[in-house]
């Protein structure tokens, strides 16, 4: 108490004798425009954290879930993990040229998106399995980390991990400072995203839910080992997201943030629960600073969720209007 | 700093003028005998939390995993969840008498453990599916909670949730107060254990890893719903435990606690990692206050892990010698 009182008194004295502090010096959301989206977020957090409020939620139930691609970081021109797969395919073909004839590998090498789409789910699964399976989690982690450290975004020329959305990083911090537990719920591979979730977003590995490769435990000699099998065991997208949330978290979130129809079921599941709920949709409206896309995009298509947002009470974040900066460092 | 200094000064004054405090007044592990098991635990925690120590581990990597049945609470005469299934079968048969003819149901009603063992994995799975599936997680939760509130242990006459091990509850608190994240990794059903993990052990739902029933998301009318399918999707036991840990936590723990050969692979996986590691085995040696069993038990069989403990450096907790009380309330 003493320390608090001292600080408070000091602040009072400074107010009386010093110059006015900058208007938003201690603003927890400095990259957010002071408009309706920010207002909805702040009002929600205030409601659920004010003791005695009819909307008060105990800290244990303050669960917030965030999609990753297009919600926490840039997903254009292609998903970051797709770029990783493309580079991995190129490296594998360099080591073993005959692989270039396999349909999936060929489509990736040719950047032939139509052929890729034509592979169907089984073909994509085979591609992921070939590039992501048959190694230990430690080996995969080292490979993914090396790639993330060196790969650059084709338009912005920066590492992908620097193309996180600064307003979202602030929102995650803001929520955690109000007793929320923050989770990523991604269609991407869980062990890919876990490589950067902590440094980029402050989210530890155990709070990342995602698509999975089957794992197998075995003793190699006297060495206990986990092996990634060349087989996808769970797709954490669309209706998979509420399932992933229930399996992993075991509680219904009170706040969900997404940007595409792949997040529709997660938004539905979250906001249909009793008590105060908030659903947020990042709408990519800024072709100048980032990208502008929604209904017709092959990546991050946003159609049904956008249509239903008004009736469902979901807040649509207009990137161009609502975000004063996009990426960390404030350069854009 | 001021508040801290004041308290420290006050403590100094009290030391100088007041009577000596009771020897273990602020002991974080009062139910542990001051012997080798407690010594090994305290030394490990001190080593990994002392900055500058060669064994220092950053808080994010201080992951501790605990088996549940027989490690955190009593598993005799049968697993608590088996008692739950038995009562559930009885209730289902009362509502629909024809069910009594199904082999699994009949074996449960007759308490015929040989017939139950003879059902094989498929028969057991069918039984679990019939008693645990075909409902929403909320419905299952309500059912399990009601049962836990009313069922009593046949020998001790107390609710099962009062038959947690007090020394383990203290150990969990002790670890958390030293920056550890504590997880349950159980062969039991994850949604069964999540019902009491927070009140009994201070472990939130998202830190319970366990065996799972398949889940399905669907819209029932305009109501988004998750349905528990009548099918086991993952068995978190034996080699499943390291797999469950990697899938859910995504990091190798530095401390693992178990009591049976079902925990062998988890102990191996945890303690084979680099740097400081601790494996603990609860050995049930106290027929008077609890139960005494190991190699020949049909529940919680402990054989291979006991044999290998000395060579692997795993600490065997001798319940009779090391625990001054067993259950909360100090009555035993």
mmCIF file of N, CA and C in Angstrom, chain A residues 2-3 63 137-138 181 183 190-191 194 198 204-208 215-217 219 222-226 239 242-243 246-252 264-265 268-269 272 304 312, chain B residues 1-3 63 137-138 181 183 190-191 194 198 204-206 208 215-217 219 222-226 239 242-243 246-252 264-265 268-269 272 304 312:
data_model
loop_
_atom_site.group_PDB
_atom_site.id
_atom_site.type_symbol
_atom_site.label_atom_id
_atom_site.label_comp_id
_atom_site.label_asym_id
_atom_site.label_seq_id
_atom_site.Cartn_x
_atom_site.Cartn_y
_atom_site.Cartn_z
ATOM 1 N N UNK A 2 1.919 1.213 0.791
ATOM 2 C CA UNK A 2 2.778 2.399 0.892
ATOM 3 C C UNK A 2 3.314 2.818 -0.477
ATOM 4 N N UNK A 3 3.846 1.828 -1.187
ATOM 5 C CA UNK A 3 4.431 2.131 -2.493
ATOM 6 C C UNK A 3 3.379 2.724 -3.424
ATOM 7 N N UNK A 63 -11.358 -16.588 -21.034
ATOM 8 C CA UNK A 63 -10.610 -17.285 -22.081
ATOM 9 C C UNK A 63 -10.831 -16.536 -23.399
ATOM 10 N N UNK A 137 9.966 -34.008 -33.200
ATOM 11 C CA UNK A 137 9.536 -32.615 -33.014
ATOM 12 C C UNK A 137 10.726 -31.663 -32.910
ATOM 13 N N UNK A 138 11.826 -32.130 -32.284
ATOM 14 C CA UNK A 138 13.004 -31.256 -32.149
ATOM 15 C C UNK A 138 13.594 -30.942 -33.523
ATOM 16 N N UNK A 181 -6.731 -15.417 -20.133
ATOM 17 C CA UNK A 181 -5.790 -16.363 -20.724
ATOM 18 C C UNK A 181 -5.995 -16.307 -22.228
ATOM 19 N N UNK A 183 -5.251 -17.653 -26.088
ATOM 20 C CA UNK A 183 -4.926 -18.852 -26.861
ATOM 21 C C UNK A 183 -4.937 -18.538 -28.353
ATOM 22 N N UNK A 190 0.244 -26.998 -35.524
ATOM 23 C CA UNK A 190 0.484 -26.522 -34.161
ATOM 24 C C UNK A 190 1.978 -26.402 -33.886
ATOM 25 N N UNK A 191 2.777 -27.331 -34.400
ATOM 26 C CA UNK A 191 4.206 -27.279 -34.080
ATOM 27 C C UNK A 191 4.952 -26.255 -34.938
ATOM 28 N N UNK A 194 3.908 -22.911 -32.854
ATOM 29 C CA UNK A 194 4.523 -22.844 -31.521
ATOM 30 C C UNK A 194 5.947 -22.299 -31.541
ATOM 31 N N UNK A 198 5.445 -17.548 -28.697
ATOM 32 C CA UNK A 198 5.865 -16.888 -27.459
ATOM 33 C C UNK A 198 6.594 -15.574 -27.746
ATOM 34 N N UNK A 204 2.536 -18.976 -24.734
ATOM 35 C CA UNK A 204 3.392 -20.159 -24.597
ATOM 36 C C UNK A 204 2.861 -21.335 -25.409
ATOM 37 N N UNK A 205 3.735 -22.308 -25.659
ATOM 38 C CA UNK A 205 3.393 -23.439 -26.532
ATOM 39 C C UNK A 205 2.094 -24.134 -26.120
ATOM 40 N N UNK A 206 1.867 -24.252 -24.815
ATOM 41 C CA UNK A 206 0.686 -24.995 -24.354
ATOM 42 C C UNK A 206 -0.603 -24.227 -24.598
ATOM 43 N N UNK A 207 -0.519 -22.982 -25.046
ATOM 44 C CA UNK A 207 -1.719 -22.227 -25.359
ATOM 45 C C UNK A 207 -1.891 -22.029 -26.867
ATOM 46 N N UNK A 208 -1.260 -22.899 -27.630
ATOM 47 C CA UNK A 208 -1.464 -22.922 -29.077
ATOM 48 C C UNK A 208 -2.217 -24.204 -29.435
ATOM 49 N N UNK A 215 1.552 -38.372 -33.868
ATOM 50 C CA UNK A 215 2.829 -38.587 -33.186
ATOM 51 C C UNK A 215 2.890 -40.018 -32.673
ATOM 52 N N UNK A 216 4.099 -40.549 -32.597
ATOM 53 C CA UNK A 216 4.293 -41.905 -32.089
ATOM 54 C C UNK A 216 5.471 -41.888 -31.137
ATOM 55 N N UNK A 217 5.318 -42.566 -29.983
ATOM 56 C CA UNK A 217 6.435 -42.687 -29.045
ATOM 57 C C UNK A 217 7.150 -43.993 -29.307
ATOM 58 N N UNK A 219 11.125 -46.177 -28.281
ATOM 59 C CA UNK A 219 12.483 -46.160 -27.742
ATOM 60 C C UNK A 219 13.421 -46.512 -28.882
ATOM 61 N N UNK A 222 18.220 -46.983 -26.207
ATOM 62 C CA UNK A 222 17.750 -46.595 -24.875
ATOM 63 C C UNK A 222 17.245 -45.152 -24.879
ATOM 64 N N UNK A 223 17.018 -44.604 -26.065
ATOM 65 C CA UNK A 223 16.652 -43.191 -26.184
ATOM 66 C C UNK A 223 15.151 -43.047 -26.449
ATOM 67 N N UNK A 224 14.386 -42.548 -25.473
ATOM 68 C CA UNK A 224 12.962 -42.350 -25.742
ATOM 69 C C UNK A 224 12.773 -41.217 -26.758
ATOM 70 N N UNK A 225 11.934 -41.454 -27.720
ATOM 71 C CA UNK A 225 11.835 -40.546 -28.864
ATOM 72 C C UNK A 225 10.370 -40.384 -29.263
ATOM 73 N N UNK A 226 10.027 -39.204 -29.739
ATOM 74 C CA UNK A 226 8.725 -39.013 -30.373
ATOM 75 C C UNK A 226 8.969 -38.789 -31.856
ATOM 76 N N UNK A 239 -15.391 -26.173 -38.568
ATOM 77 C CA UNK A 239 -15.999 -26.870 -37.419
ATOM 78 C C UNK A 239 -14.960 -27.539 -36.523
ATOM 79 N N UNK A 242 -14.107 -25.219 -32.876
ATOM 80 C CA UNK A 242 -14.756 -25.459 -31.574
ATOM 81 C C UNK A 242 -14.344 -26.798 -30.969
ATOM 82 N N UNK A 243 -14.132 -27.796 -31.811
ATOM 83 C CA UNK A 243 -13.700 -29.111 -31.312
ATOM 84 C C UNK A 243 -12.304 -29.008 -30.691
ATOM 85 N N UNK A 246 -12.631 -27.232 -27.330
ATOM 86 C CA UNK A 246 -13.181 -28.080 -26.270
ATOM 87 C C UNK A 246 -12.157 -29.137 -25.839
ATOM 88 N N UNK A 247 -11.469 -29.743 -26.812
ATOM 89 C CA UNK A 247 -10.477 -30.771 -26.485
ATOM 90 C C UNK A 247 -9.342 -30.203 -25.657
ATOM 91 N N UNK A 248 -8.863 -29.065 -26.057
ATOM 92 C CA UNK A 248 -7.630 -28.547 -25.478
ATOM 93 C C UNK A 248 -7.896 -27.663 -24.258
ATOM 94 N N UNK A 249 -8.848 -26.781 -24.362
ATOM 95 C CA UNK A 249 -9.085 -25.804 -23.286
ATOM 96 C C UNK A 249 -10.146 -26.323 -22.319
ATOM 97 N N UNK A 250 -11.163 -26.984 -22.859
ATOM 98 C CA UNK A 250 -12.185 -27.563 -21.994
ATOM 99 C C UNK A 250 -13.167 -26.558 -21.434
ATOM 100 N N UNK A 251 -13.141 -25.354 -21.943
ATOM 101 C CA UNK A 251 -14.087 -24.322 -21.529
ATOM 102 C C UNK A 251 -14.452 -23.499 -22.739
ATOM 103 N N UNK A 252 -15.656 -22.941 -22.745
ATOM 104 C CA UNK A 252 -16.050 -22.117 -23.872
ATOM 105 C C UNK A 252 -15.463 -20.722 -23.677
ATOM 106 N N UNK A 264 -15.695 -19.004 -38.647
ATOM 107 C CA UNK A 264 -17.127 -18.823 -38.419
ATOM 108 C C UNK A 264 -17.626 -19.660 -37.243
ATOM 109 N N UNK A 265 -17.315 -20.953 -37.247
ATOM 110 C CA UNK A 265 -17.826 -21.837 -36.188
ATOM 111 C C UNK A 265 -17.246 -21.467 -34.821
ATOM 112 N N UNK A 268 -19.202 -18.502 -33.711
ATOM 113 C CA UNK A 268 -20.541 -18.942 -33.321
ATOM 114 C C UNK A 268 -20.508 -19.585 -31.944
ATOM 115 N N UNK A 269 -19.585 -20.557 -31.781
ATOM 116 C CA UNK A 269 -19.491 -21.319 -30.533
ATOM 117 C C UNK A 269 -19.214 -20.384 -29.351
ATOM 118 N N UNK A 272 -22.330 -17.740 -28.745
ATOM 119 C CA UNK A 272 -23.658 -18.276 -28.419
ATOM 120 C C UNK A 272 -23.766 -18.680 -26.954
ATOM 121 N N UNK A 304 -19.533 -15.473 -45.468
ATOM 122 C CA UNK A 304 -20.668 -15.761 -44.585
ATOM 123 C C UNK A 304 -20.537 -15.028 -43.239
ATOM 124 N N UNK A 312 -25.319 -11.141 -35.611
ATOM 125 C CA UNK A 312 -24.697 -11.894 -34.516
ATOM 126 C C UNK A 312 -24.066 -10.970 -33.472
ATOM 127 N N UNK B 1 9.745 -1.420 -2.619
ATOM 128 C CA UNK B 1 10.917 -1.664 -1.781
ATOM 129 C C UNK B 1 10.626 -1.258 -0.342
ATOM 130 N N UNK B 2 9.931 -0.144 -0.170
ATOM 131 C CA UNK B 2 9.647 0.340 1.186
ATOM 132 C C UNK B 2 8.897 -0.702 1.999
ATOM 133 N N UNK B 3 7.844 -1.234 1.408
ATOM 134 C CA UNK B 3 7.025 -2.212 2.128
ATOM 135 C C UNK B 3 7.863 -3.430 2.506
ATOM 136 N N UNK B 63 7.984 -27.026 -16.491
ATOM 137 C CA UNK B 63 6.760 -27.777 -16.729
ATOM 138 C C UNK B 63 6.809 -29.038 -15.864
ATOM 139 N N UNK B 137 -20.767 -31.889 -23.970
ATOM 140 C CA UNK B 137 -19.845 -31.786 -22.835
ATOM 141 C C UNK B 137 -20.526 -31.213 -21.592
ATOM 142 N N UNK B 138 -21.446 -30.277 -21.787
ATOM 143 C CA UNK B 138 -22.135 -29.682 -20.636
ATOM 144 C C UNK B 138 -22.978 -30.734 -19.919
ATOM 145 N N UNK B 181 4.599 -24.485 -14.124
ATOM 146 C CA UNK B 181 3.249 -24.757 -14.607
ATOM 147 C C UNK B 181 2.979 -26.228 -14.347
ATOM 148 N N UNK B 183 0.657 -29.654 -14.698
ATOM 149 C CA UNK B 183 -0.306 -30.317 -15.578
ATOM 150 C C UNK B 183 -0.658 -31.693 -15.028
ATOM 151 N N UNK B 190 -10.440 -37.085 -20.046
ATOM 152 C CA UNK B 190 -10.061 -35.699 -19.768
ATOM 153 C C UNK B 190 -11.250 -34.901 -19.224
ATOM 154 N N UNK B 191 -12.450 -35.148 -19.756
ATOM 155 C CA UNK B 191 -13.593 -34.337 -19.322
ATOM 156 C C UNK B 191 -14.152 -34.822 -17.983
ATOM 157 N N UNK B 194 -11.390 -33.049 -15.546
ATOM 158 C CA UNK B 194 -11.500 -31.583 -15.538
ATOM 159 C C UNK B 194 -12.567 -31.069 -14.582
ATOM 160 N N UNK B 198 -9.568 -28.304 -10.790
ATOM 161 C CA UNK B 198 -9.327 -26.952 -10.266
ATOM 162 C C UNK B 198 -9.609 -26.880 -8.767
ATOM 163 N N UNK B 204 -6.272 -25.723 -13.750
ATOM 164 C CA UNK B 204 -7.400 -25.359 -14.611
ATOM 165 C C UNK B 204 -7.608 -26.374 -15.734
ATOM 166 N N UNK B 205 -8.790 -26.356 -16.305
ATOM 167 C CA UNK B 205 -9.159 -27.354 -17.328
ATOM 168 C C UNK B 205 -8.128 -27.464 -18.447
ATOM 169 N N UNK B 206 -7.559 -26.328 -18.856
ATOM 170 C CA UNK B 206 -6.642 -26.369 -20.004
ATOM 171 C C UNK B 206 -5.309 -27.010 -19.653
ATOM 172 N N UNK B 208 -5.203 -29.986 -18.083
ATOM 173 C CA UNK B 208 -5.482 -31.411 -17.910
ATOM 174 C C UNK B 208 -5.381 -32.082 -19.278
ATOM 175 N N UNK B 215 -15.098 -35.730 -30.551
ATOM 176 C CA UNK B 215 -16.090 -34.659 -30.468
ATOM 177 C C UNK B 215 -16.493 -34.242 -31.877
ATOM 178 N N UNK B 216 -17.720 -33.786 -31.992
ATOM 179 C CA UNK B 216 -18.218 -33.326 -33.293
ATOM 180 C C UNK B 216 -18.948 -32.013 -33.084
ATOM 181 N N UNK B 217 -18.693 -31.045 -33.973
ATOM 182 C CA UNK B 217 -19.427 -29.777 -33.906
ATOM 183 C C UNK B 217 -20.601 -29.830 -34.864
ATOM 184 N N UNK B 219 -24.559 -27.620 -35.865
ATOM 185 C CA UNK B 219 -25.583 -26.634 -35.526
ATOM 186 C C UNK B 219 -26.890 -27.385 -35.365
ATOM 187 N N UNK B 222 -30.473 -23.196 -34.767
ATOM 188 C CA UNK B 222 -29.505 -22.096 -34.784
ATOM 189 C C UNK B 222 -28.556 -22.192 -33.587
ATOM 190 N N UNK B 223 -28.519 -23.356 -32.945
ATOM 191 C CA UNK B 223 -27.731 -23.518 -31.725
ATOM 192 C C UNK B 223 -26.438 -24.291 -32.013
ATOM 193 N N UNK B 224 -25.273 -23.616 -31.949
ATOM 194 C CA UNK B 224 -24.029 -24.353 -32.151
ATOM 195 C C UNK B 224 -23.787 -25.299 -30.983
ATOM 196 N N UNK B 225 -23.427 -26.530 -31.285
ATOM 197 C CA UNK B 225 -23.368 -27.577 -30.272
ATOM 198 C C UNK B 225 -22.143 -28.458 -30.501
ATOM 199 N N UNK B 226 -21.580 -28.955 -29.414
ATOM 200 C CA UNK B 226 -20.550 -29.993 -29.530
ATOM 201 C C UNK B 226 -21.151 -31.277 -28.977
ATOM 202 N N UNK B 239 2.713 -45.371 -23.604
ATOM 203 C CA UNK B 239 3.359 -44.563 -24.643
ATOM 204 C C UNK B 239 2.492 -43.395 -25.109
ATOM 205 N N UNK B 242 3.678 -39.554 -23.324
ATOM 206 C CA UNK B 242 4.570 -38.587 -23.975
ATOM 207 C C UNK B 242 3.922 -37.951 -25.210
ATOM 208 N N UNK B 243 3.123 -38.734 -25.921
ATOM 209 C CA UNK B 243 2.435 -38.191 -27.098
ATOM 210 C C UNK B 243 1.429 -37.112 -26.666
ATOM 211 N N UNK B 246 3.380 -33.982 -25.722
ATOM 212 C CA UNK B 246 3.901 -33.241 -26.869
ATOM 213 C C UNK B 246 2.754 -32.549 -27.617
ATOM 214 N N UNK B 247 1.632 -33.253 -27.790
ATOM 215 C CA UNK B 247 0.497 -32.656 -28.512
ATOM 216 C C UNK B 247 -0.042 -31.444 -27.769
ATOM 217 N N UNK B 248 -0.183 -31.580 -26.474
ATOM 218 C CA UNK B 248 -0.913 -30.567 -25.713
ATOM 219 C C UNK B 248 -0.004 -29.457 -25.201
ATOM 220 N N UNK B 249 1.138 -29.862 -24.636
ATOM 221 C CA UNK B 249 2.018 -28.881 -23.994
ATOM 222 C C UNK B 249 3.071 -28.384 -24.983
ATOM 223 N N UNK B 250 3.575 -29.288 -25.819
ATOM 224 C CA UNK B 250 4.538 -28.879 -26.844
ATOM 225 C C UNK B 250 5.940 -28.651 -26.310
ATOM 226 N N UNK B 251 6.192 -29.036 -25.086
ATOM 227 C CA UNK B 251 7.521 -28.931 -24.485
ATOM 228 C C UNK B 251 7.752 -30.144 -23.622
ATOM 229 N N UNK B 252 9.015 -30.542 -23.482
ATOM 230 C CA UNK B 252 9.308 -31.675 -22.625
ATOM 231 C C UNK B 252 9.337 -31.194 -21.174
ATOM 232 N N UNK B 264 5.457 -45.131 -16.994
ATOM 233 C CA UNK B 264 6.862 -45.420 -17.312
ATOM 234 C C UNK B 264 7.376 -44.540 -18.462
ATOM 235 N N UNK B 265 6.652 -44.520 -19.564
ATOM 236 C CA UNK B 265 7.118 -43.762 -20.733
ATOM 237 C C UNK B 265 7.165 -42.253 -20.444
ATOM 238 N N UNK B 268 10.277 -41.753 -18.494
ATOM 239 C CA UNK B 268 11.427 -41.874 -19.389
ATOM 240 C C UNK B 268 11.592 -40.614 -20.237
ATOM 241 N N UNK B 269 10.497 -40.202 -20.863
ATOM 242 C CA UNK B 269 10.528 -39.045 -21.763
ATOM 243 C C UNK B 269 10.975 -37.794 -21.015
ATOM 244 N N UNK B 272 14.865 -38.165 -19.633
ATOM 245 C CA UNK B 272 15.942 -38.369 -20.611
ATOM 246 C C UNK B 272 16.360 -37.062 -21.279
ATOM 247 N N UNK B 304 7.974 -52.659 -13.673
ATOM 248 C CA UNK B 304 9.149 -52.255 -14.444
ATOM 249 C C UNK B 304 9.718 -50.921 -13.955
ATOM 250 N N UNK B 312 17.682 -45.228 -13.181
ATOM 251 C CA UNK B 312 17.221 -44.028 -13.886
ATOM 252 C C UNK B 312 17.313 -42.786 -13.002
#
